[in-house]
């Protein structure tokens, strides 16, 4: 979760404090992430050979590693994420992003036959009210286009997470590193096409490129490997719950590192959205135990 929060801070800092454009930041982030995960895949065999009786670790990618749907979801998340941070603060962006993530995962569960209890319905209504408060027109409300882009990024990330959990790391036989590498590599053509379309707005900045490289190689590449590995052992509700800490971490980092203000509107929306979703996922975790005891 620290890696996810750092992505928000790095992206916002790059677009706020440097002249790099969103398309270039996204391209560098995805390409460096792909290179970093592939390097981890190659280095893994060296570490495994040091362990006695260790089974040989794969050092190559196959056509089964990752898939195009997950790769497009990864690209859609990264691109919408970057363009949204042209206008959003780190804390507000993280709140919208992970609010949409939770909603996506909860609705997916509902579509699979999971039914909401009264407390869960109340939680969803409270969370929705919080989002309305946050984006409602006003002096301190975030821009509408940026908010829509970030909500779209949240939906895309929710899809990417669910596919990683449900499909067993997207066809990679449980190999989180190979799956992440495959998805990153498949996302490269999408970001390359975006950069070509946005070539007239392209602008390179040394500090911005450093932020993008860190975001891609460390907080995205390495962070997503860890996340994909963890997804196989988490329920959807548990995976949603741990992500609730990200907006708080990002907001704190934005206040401490980027000198962003904390407003009453943001505090109210944060309590409503995170509190409402908390009610939903906690109730979902308690329900199976109640059924078993009955």
GROMACS .gro file of C-alpha atoms in nm:
model
  294
    1UNK     CA    1   0.000   0.000   0.000
    2UNK     CA    2   0.297   0.229   0.054
    3UNK     CA    3   0.393   0.170  -0.309
    4UNK     CA    4   0.041   0.262  -0.427
    5UNK     CA    5   0.041   0.579  -0.220
    6UNK     CA    6   0.390   0.666  -0.349
    7UNK     CA    7   0.264   0.640  -0.707
    8UNK     CA    8   0.012   0.914  -0.633
    9UNK     CA    9   0.278   1.137  -0.479
   10UNK     CA   10   0.535   1.076  -0.755
   11UNK     CA   11   0.288   1.138  -1.035
   12UNK     CA   12   0.146   1.451  -0.874
   13UNK     CA   13   0.495   1.585  -0.797
   14UNK     CA   14   0.613   1.523  -1.154
   15UNK     CA   15   0.315   1.698  -1.313
   16UNK     CA   16   0.310   1.982  -1.057
   17UNK     CA   17   0.679   2.056  -1.005
   18UNK     CA   18   0.825   1.966  -1.347
   19UNK     CA   19   0.729   2.024  -1.710
   20UNK     CA   20   0.692   1.660  -1.814
   21UNK     CA   21   0.359   1.584  -1.981
   22UNK     CA   22   0.117   1.312  -1.871
   23UNK     CA   23   0.158   1.093  -2.181
   24UNK     CA   24   0.539   1.089  -2.152
   25UNK     CA   25   0.519   1.018  -1.778
   26UNK     CA   26   0.285   0.724  -1.844
   27UNK     CA   27   0.504   0.582  -2.122
   28UNK     CA   28   0.822   0.601  -1.915
   29UNK     CA   29   0.641   0.453  -1.617
   30UNK     CA   30   0.509   0.150  -1.808
   31UNK     CA   31   0.828   0.087  -2.007
   32UNK     CA   32   1.055   0.115  -1.702
   33UNK     CA   33   0.815  -0.105  -1.508
   34UNK     CA   34   0.832  -0.370  -1.781
   35UNK     CA   35   1.213  -0.359  -1.785
   36UNK     CA   36   1.233  -0.377  -1.405
   37UNK     CA   37   1.002  -0.678  -1.375
   38UNK     CA   38   1.180  -0.858  -1.660
   39UNK     CA   39   1.511  -0.793  -1.480
   40UNK     CA   40   1.363  -0.939  -1.161
   41UNK     CA   41   1.253  -1.245  -1.360
   42UNK     CA   42   1.605  -1.293  -1.498
   43UNK     CA   43   1.774  -1.235  -1.162
   44UNK     CA   44   1.545  -1.479  -0.984
   45UNK     CA   45   1.731  -1.784  -1.117
   46UNK     CA   46   2.054  -1.657  -0.964
   47UNK     CA   47   1.898  -1.631  -0.620
   48UNK     CA   48   1.721  -1.966  -0.645
   49UNK     CA   49   2.047  -2.141  -0.737
   50UNK     CA   50   2.192  -2.035  -0.400
   51UNK     CA   51   1.923  -2.228  -0.215
   52UNK     CA   52   1.992  -2.597  -0.162
   53UNK     CA   53   1.755  -2.827  -0.354
   54UNK     CA   54   1.569  -2.524  -0.490
   55UNK     CA   55   1.356  -2.594  -0.794
   56UNK     CA   56   1.470  -2.414  -1.112
   57UNK     CA   57   1.307  -2.073  -1.145
   58UNK     CA   58   1.177  -1.959  -1.481
   59UNK     CA   59   1.388  -1.693  -1.647
   60UNK     CA   60   1.179  -1.641  -1.961
   61UNK     CA   61   0.831  -1.534  -2.057
   62UNK     CA   62   0.577  -1.746  -2.239
   63UNK     CA   63   0.266  -1.656  -2.434
   64UNK     CA   64   0.061  -1.757  -2.131
   65UNK     CA   65   0.216  -1.493  -1.906
   66UNK     CA   66  -0.030  -1.208  -1.870
   67UNK     CA   67  -0.302  -1.134  -2.124
   68UNK     CA   68  -0.425  -0.846  -2.338
   69UNK     CA   69  -0.733  -0.769  -2.131
   70UNK     CA   70  -0.531  -0.728  -1.812
   71UNK     CA   71  -0.267  -0.531  -2.003
   72UNK     CA   72  -0.528  -0.290  -2.139
   73UNK     CA   73  -0.674  -0.248  -1.790
   74UNK     CA   74  -0.322  -0.169  -1.664
   75UNK     CA   75  -0.271   0.085  -1.943
   76UNK     CA   76  -0.613   0.244  -1.892
   77UNK     CA   77  -0.544   0.283  -1.521
   78UNK     CA   78  -0.196   0.432  -1.571
   79UNK     CA   79  -0.300   0.672  -1.850
   80UNK     CA   80  -0.618   0.801  -1.681
   81UNK     CA   81  -0.424   0.821  -1.353
   82UNK     CA   82  -0.157   1.047  -1.504
   83UNK     CA   83  -0.389   1.277  -1.698
   84UNK     CA   84  -0.616   1.315  -1.394
   85UNK     CA   85  -0.324   1.433  -1.180
   86UNK     CA   86  -0.279   1.731  -1.410
   87UNK     CA   87  -0.554   1.894  -1.205
   88UNK     CA   88  -0.608   1.685  -0.889
   89UNK     CA   89  -0.418   1.693  -0.561
   90UNK     CA   90  -0.249   1.374  -0.441
   91UNK     CA   91  -0.495   1.314  -0.157
   92UNK     CA   92  -0.811   1.386  -0.358
   93UNK     CA   93  -0.686   1.174  -0.648
   94UNK     CA   94  -0.614   0.878  -0.422
   95UNK     CA   95  -0.955   0.911  -0.257
   96UNK     CA   96  -1.138   0.907  -0.590
   97UNK     CA   97  -0.917   0.629  -0.726
   98UNK     CA   98  -0.963   0.383  -0.444
   99UNK     CA   99  -1.325   0.477  -0.390
  100UNK     CA  100  -1.385   0.359  -0.746
  101UNK     CA  101  -1.170   0.050  -0.686
  102UNK     CA  102  -1.382  -0.056  -0.388
  103UNK     CA  103  -1.707   0.007  -0.575
  104UNK     CA  104  -1.585  -0.200  -0.870
  105UNK     CA  105  -1.483  -0.494  -0.656
  106UNK     CA  106  -1.800  -0.484  -0.447
  107UNK     CA  107  -2.025  -0.467  -0.754
  108UNK     CA  108  -1.832  -0.756  -0.908
  109UNK     CA  109  -1.904  -0.964  -0.601
  110UNK     CA  110  -2.270  -0.866  -0.620
  111UNK     CA  111  -2.280  -0.985  -0.981
  112UNK     CA  112  -2.136  -1.320  -0.869
  113UNK     CA  113  -2.428  -1.375  -0.636
  114UNK     CA  114  -2.312  -1.200  -0.320
  115UNK     CA  115  -2.604  -1.008  -0.169
  116UNK     CA  116  -2.574  -0.694   0.039
  117UNK     CA  117  -2.709  -0.672   0.393
  118UNK     CA  118  -2.879  -0.361   0.530
  119UNK     CA  119  -2.557  -0.230   0.684
  120UNK     CA  120  -2.374  -0.282   0.353
  121UNK     CA  121  -2.639  -0.089   0.161
  122UNK     CA  122  -2.608   0.193   0.414
  123UNK     CA  123  -2.231   0.189   0.368
  124UNK     CA  124  -2.261   0.219  -0.011
  125UNK     CA  125  -2.504   0.510   0.022
  126UNK     CA  126  -2.273   0.689   0.264
  127UNK     CA  127  -1.974   0.634   0.033
  128UNK     CA  128  -2.169   0.762  -0.267
  129UNK     CA  129  -2.272   1.069  -0.069
  130UNK     CA  130  -1.907   1.132   0.012
  131UNK     CA  131  -1.810   1.123  -0.355
  132UNK     CA  132  -2.092   1.364  -0.440
  133UNK     CA  133  -1.972   1.601  -0.168
  134UNK     CA  134  -1.617   1.582  -0.302
  135UNK     CA  135  -1.693   1.652  -0.669
  136UNK     CA  136  -1.993   1.885  -0.621
  137UNK     CA  137  -1.922   2.226  -0.783
  138UNK     CA  138  -1.758   2.463  -0.540
  139UNK     CA  139  -1.449   2.669  -0.479
  140UNK     CA  140  -1.250   2.382  -0.332
  141UNK     CA  141  -1.407   2.099  -0.532
  142UNK     CA  142  -1.176   1.913  -0.776
  143UNK     CA  143  -1.224   1.967  -1.152
  144UNK     CA  144  -1.493   1.750  -1.309
  145UNK     CA  145  -1.279   1.612  -1.596
  146UNK     CA  146  -0.996   1.519  -1.361
  147UNK     CA  147  -1.243   1.351  -1.126
  148UNK     CA  148  -1.398   1.149  -1.410
  149UNK     CA  149  -1.056   1.037  -1.531
  150UNK     CA  150  -0.952   0.927  -1.183
  151UNK     CA  151  -1.276   0.737  -1.128
  152UNK     CA  152  -1.213   0.563  -1.461
  153UNK     CA  153  -0.861   0.478  -1.345
  154UNK     CA  154  -1.010   0.325  -1.031
  155UNK     CA  155  -1.247   0.106  -1.231
  156UNK     CA  156  -0.957  -0.010  -1.452
  157UNK     CA  157  -0.742  -0.092  -1.149
  158UNK     CA  158  -1.030  -0.280  -0.990
  159UNK     CA  159  -1.064  -0.489  -1.306
  160UNK     CA  160  -0.689  -0.554  -1.312
  161UNK     CA  161  -0.691  -0.664  -0.947
  162UNK     CA  162  -0.995  -0.888  -0.988
  163UNK     CA  163  -0.848  -1.058  -1.294
  164UNK     CA  164  -0.525  -1.122  -1.107
  165UNK     CA  165  -0.715  -1.280  -0.818
  166UNK     CA  166  -0.974  -1.478  -1.011
  167UNK     CA  167  -0.768  -1.598  -1.305
  168UNK     CA  168  -0.474  -1.725  -1.103
  169UNK     CA  169  -0.238  -1.446  -1.202
  170UNK     CA  170  -0.382  -1.430  -1.554
  171UNK     CA  171  -0.275  -1.765  -1.687
  172UNK     CA  172   0.079  -1.768  -1.552
  173UNK     CA  173   0.027  -2.070  -1.327
  174UNK     CA  174   0.052  -1.861  -1.013
  175UNK     CA  175   0.381  -1.692  -1.111
  176UNK     CA  176   0.323  -1.332  -1.002
  177UNK     CA  177   0.651  -1.203  -1.149
  178UNK     CA  178   0.596  -1.356  -1.492
  179UNK     CA  179   0.232  -1.245  -1.497
  180UNK     CA  180   0.321  -0.886  -1.408
  181UNK     CA  181   0.601  -0.881  -1.666
  182UNK     CA  182   0.366  -1.014  -1.934
  183UNK     CA  183   0.102  -0.754  -1.857
  184UNK     CA  184   0.354  -0.469  -1.853
  185UNK     CA  185   0.506  -0.576  -2.184
  186UNK     CA  186   0.164  -0.601  -2.346
  187UNK     CA  187   0.082  -0.253  -2.218
  188UNK     CA  188   0.384  -0.098  -2.393
  189UNK     CA  189   0.215  -0.075  -2.740
  190UNK     CA  190  -0.080   0.107  -2.584
  191UNK     CA  191   0.136   0.374  -2.418
  192UNK     CA  192   0.349   0.404  -2.732
  193UNK     CA  193   0.037   0.476  -2.937
  194UNK     CA  194  -0.077   0.732  -2.679
  195UNK     CA  195   0.259   0.909  -2.696
  196UNK     CA  196   0.240   0.922  -3.077
  197UNK     CA  197  -0.111   1.072  -3.064
  198UNK     CA  198   0.003   1.328  -2.804
  199UNK     CA  199   0.340   1.399  -2.967
  200UNK     CA  200   0.271   1.771  -3.004
  201UNK     CA  201   0.222   1.806  -2.629
  202UNK     CA  202   0.529   1.596  -2.544
  203UNK     CA  203   0.782   1.759  -2.314
  204UNK     CA  204   1.080   1.598  -2.146
  205UNK     CA  205   1.211   1.708  -1.810
  206UNK     CA  206   1.505   1.547  -1.631
  207UNK     CA  207   1.348   1.555  -1.284
  208UNK     CA  208   1.012   1.447  -1.425
  209UNK     CA  209   1.180   1.152  -1.597
  210UNK     CA  210   1.343   1.052  -1.268
  211UNK     CA  211   1.004   1.057  -1.096
  212UNK     CA  212   0.858   0.847  -1.379
  213UNK     CA  213   1.143   0.595  -1.361
  214UNK     CA  214   1.103   0.554  -0.985
  215UNK     CA  215   0.727   0.521  -1.024
  216UNK     CA  216   0.767   0.262  -1.299
  217UNK     CA  217   1.057   0.049  -1.179
  218UNK     CA  218   0.999   0.053  -0.803
  219UNK     CA  219   0.652   0.158  -0.688
  220UNK     CA  220   0.478   0.009  -0.994
  221UNK     CA  221   0.691  -0.280  -1.115
  222UNK     CA  222   0.804  -0.415  -0.779
  223UNK     CA  223   0.487  -0.302  -0.602
  224UNK     CA  224   0.258  -0.478  -0.851
  225UNK     CA  225   0.459  -0.800  -0.830
  226UNK     CA  226   0.400  -0.803  -0.454
  227UNK     CA  227   0.033  -0.714  -0.503
  228UNK     CA  228  -0.024  -0.988  -0.764
  229UNK     CA  229   0.146  -1.242  -0.538
  230UNK     CA  230  -0.075  -1.139  -0.245
  231UNK     CA  231  -0.398  -1.146  -0.447
  232UNK     CA  232  -0.391  -1.524  -0.481
  233UNK     CA  233  -0.436  -1.560  -0.106
  234UNK     CA  234  -0.687  -1.280  -0.048
  235UNK     CA  235  -1.061  -1.267  -0.077
  236UNK     CA  236  -1.209  -0.978  -0.274
  237UNK     CA  237  -1.327  -0.814   0.049
  238UNK     CA  238  -0.985  -0.850   0.209
  239UNK     CA  239  -0.812  -0.712  -0.100
  240UNK     CA  240  -1.050  -0.417  -0.093
  241UNK     CA  241  -1.001  -0.358   0.278
  242UNK     CA  242  -0.623  -0.322   0.274
  243UNK     CA  243  -0.645  -0.064  -0.005
  244UNK     CA  244  -0.852   0.166   0.214
  245UNK     CA  245  -0.529   0.284   0.374
  246UNK     CA  246  -0.392   0.427   0.048
  247UNK     CA  247  -0.589   0.757   0.033
  248UNK     CA  248  -0.490   0.833   0.392
  249UNK     CA  249  -0.124   0.757   0.318
  250UNK     CA  250  -0.132   0.965  -0.001
  251UNK     CA  251  -0.308   1.256   0.167
  252UNK     CA  252  -0.057   1.254   0.450
  253UNK     CA  253   0.230   1.244   0.204
  254UNK     CA  254   0.077   1.525  -0.001
  255UNK     CA  255   0.048   1.744   0.307
  256UNK     CA  256   0.399   1.666   0.434
  257UNK     CA  257   0.589   1.657   0.104
  258UNK     CA  258   0.389   1.863  -0.147
  259UNK     CA  259   0.253   2.133   0.087
  260UNK     CA  260  -0.104   2.056  -0.015
  261UNK     CA  261  -0.380   2.197   0.208
  262UNK     CA  262  -0.628   1.981   0.392
  263UNK     CA  263  -0.980   2.121   0.374
  264UNK     CA  264  -1.304   2.056   0.557
  265UNK     CA  265  -1.457   1.931   0.230
  266UNK     CA  266  -1.181   1.675   0.192
  267UNK     CA  267  -1.206   1.561   0.554
  268UNK     CA  268  -1.583   1.519   0.529
  269UNK     CA  269  -1.562   1.331   0.200
  270UNK     CA  270  -1.280   1.110   0.329
  271UNK     CA  271  -1.474   1.007   0.638
  272UNK     CA  272  -1.789   0.939   0.435
  273UNK     CA  273  -1.626   0.743   0.151
  274UNK     CA  274  -1.381   0.540   0.357
  275UNK     CA  275  -1.624   0.491   0.644
  276UNK     CA  276  -1.902   0.378   0.410
  277UNK     CA  277  -1.684   0.131   0.223
  278UNK     CA  278  -1.543   0.008   0.555
  279UNK     CA  279  -1.895  -0.088   0.661
  280UNK     CA  280  -1.943  -0.282   0.337
  281UNK     CA  281  -1.624  -0.486   0.342
  282UNK     CA  282  -1.631  -0.556   0.716
  283UNK     CA  283  -1.988  -0.680   0.696
  284UNK     CA  284  -1.892  -0.901   0.402
  285UNK     CA  285  -1.613  -1.057   0.608
  286UNK     CA  286  -1.843  -1.121   0.905
  287UNK     CA  287  -2.124  -1.279   0.702
  288UNK     CA  288  -1.955  -1.616   0.626
  289UNK     CA  289  -1.876  -1.674   0.995
  290UNK     CA  290  -2.235  -1.603   1.088
  291UNK     CA  291  -2.361  -1.848   0.827
  292UNK     CA  292  -2.117  -2.114   0.946
  293UNK     CA  293  -2.213  -2.076   1.309
  294UNK     CA  294  -2.582  -2.099   1.220
   0.00000   0.00000   0.00000
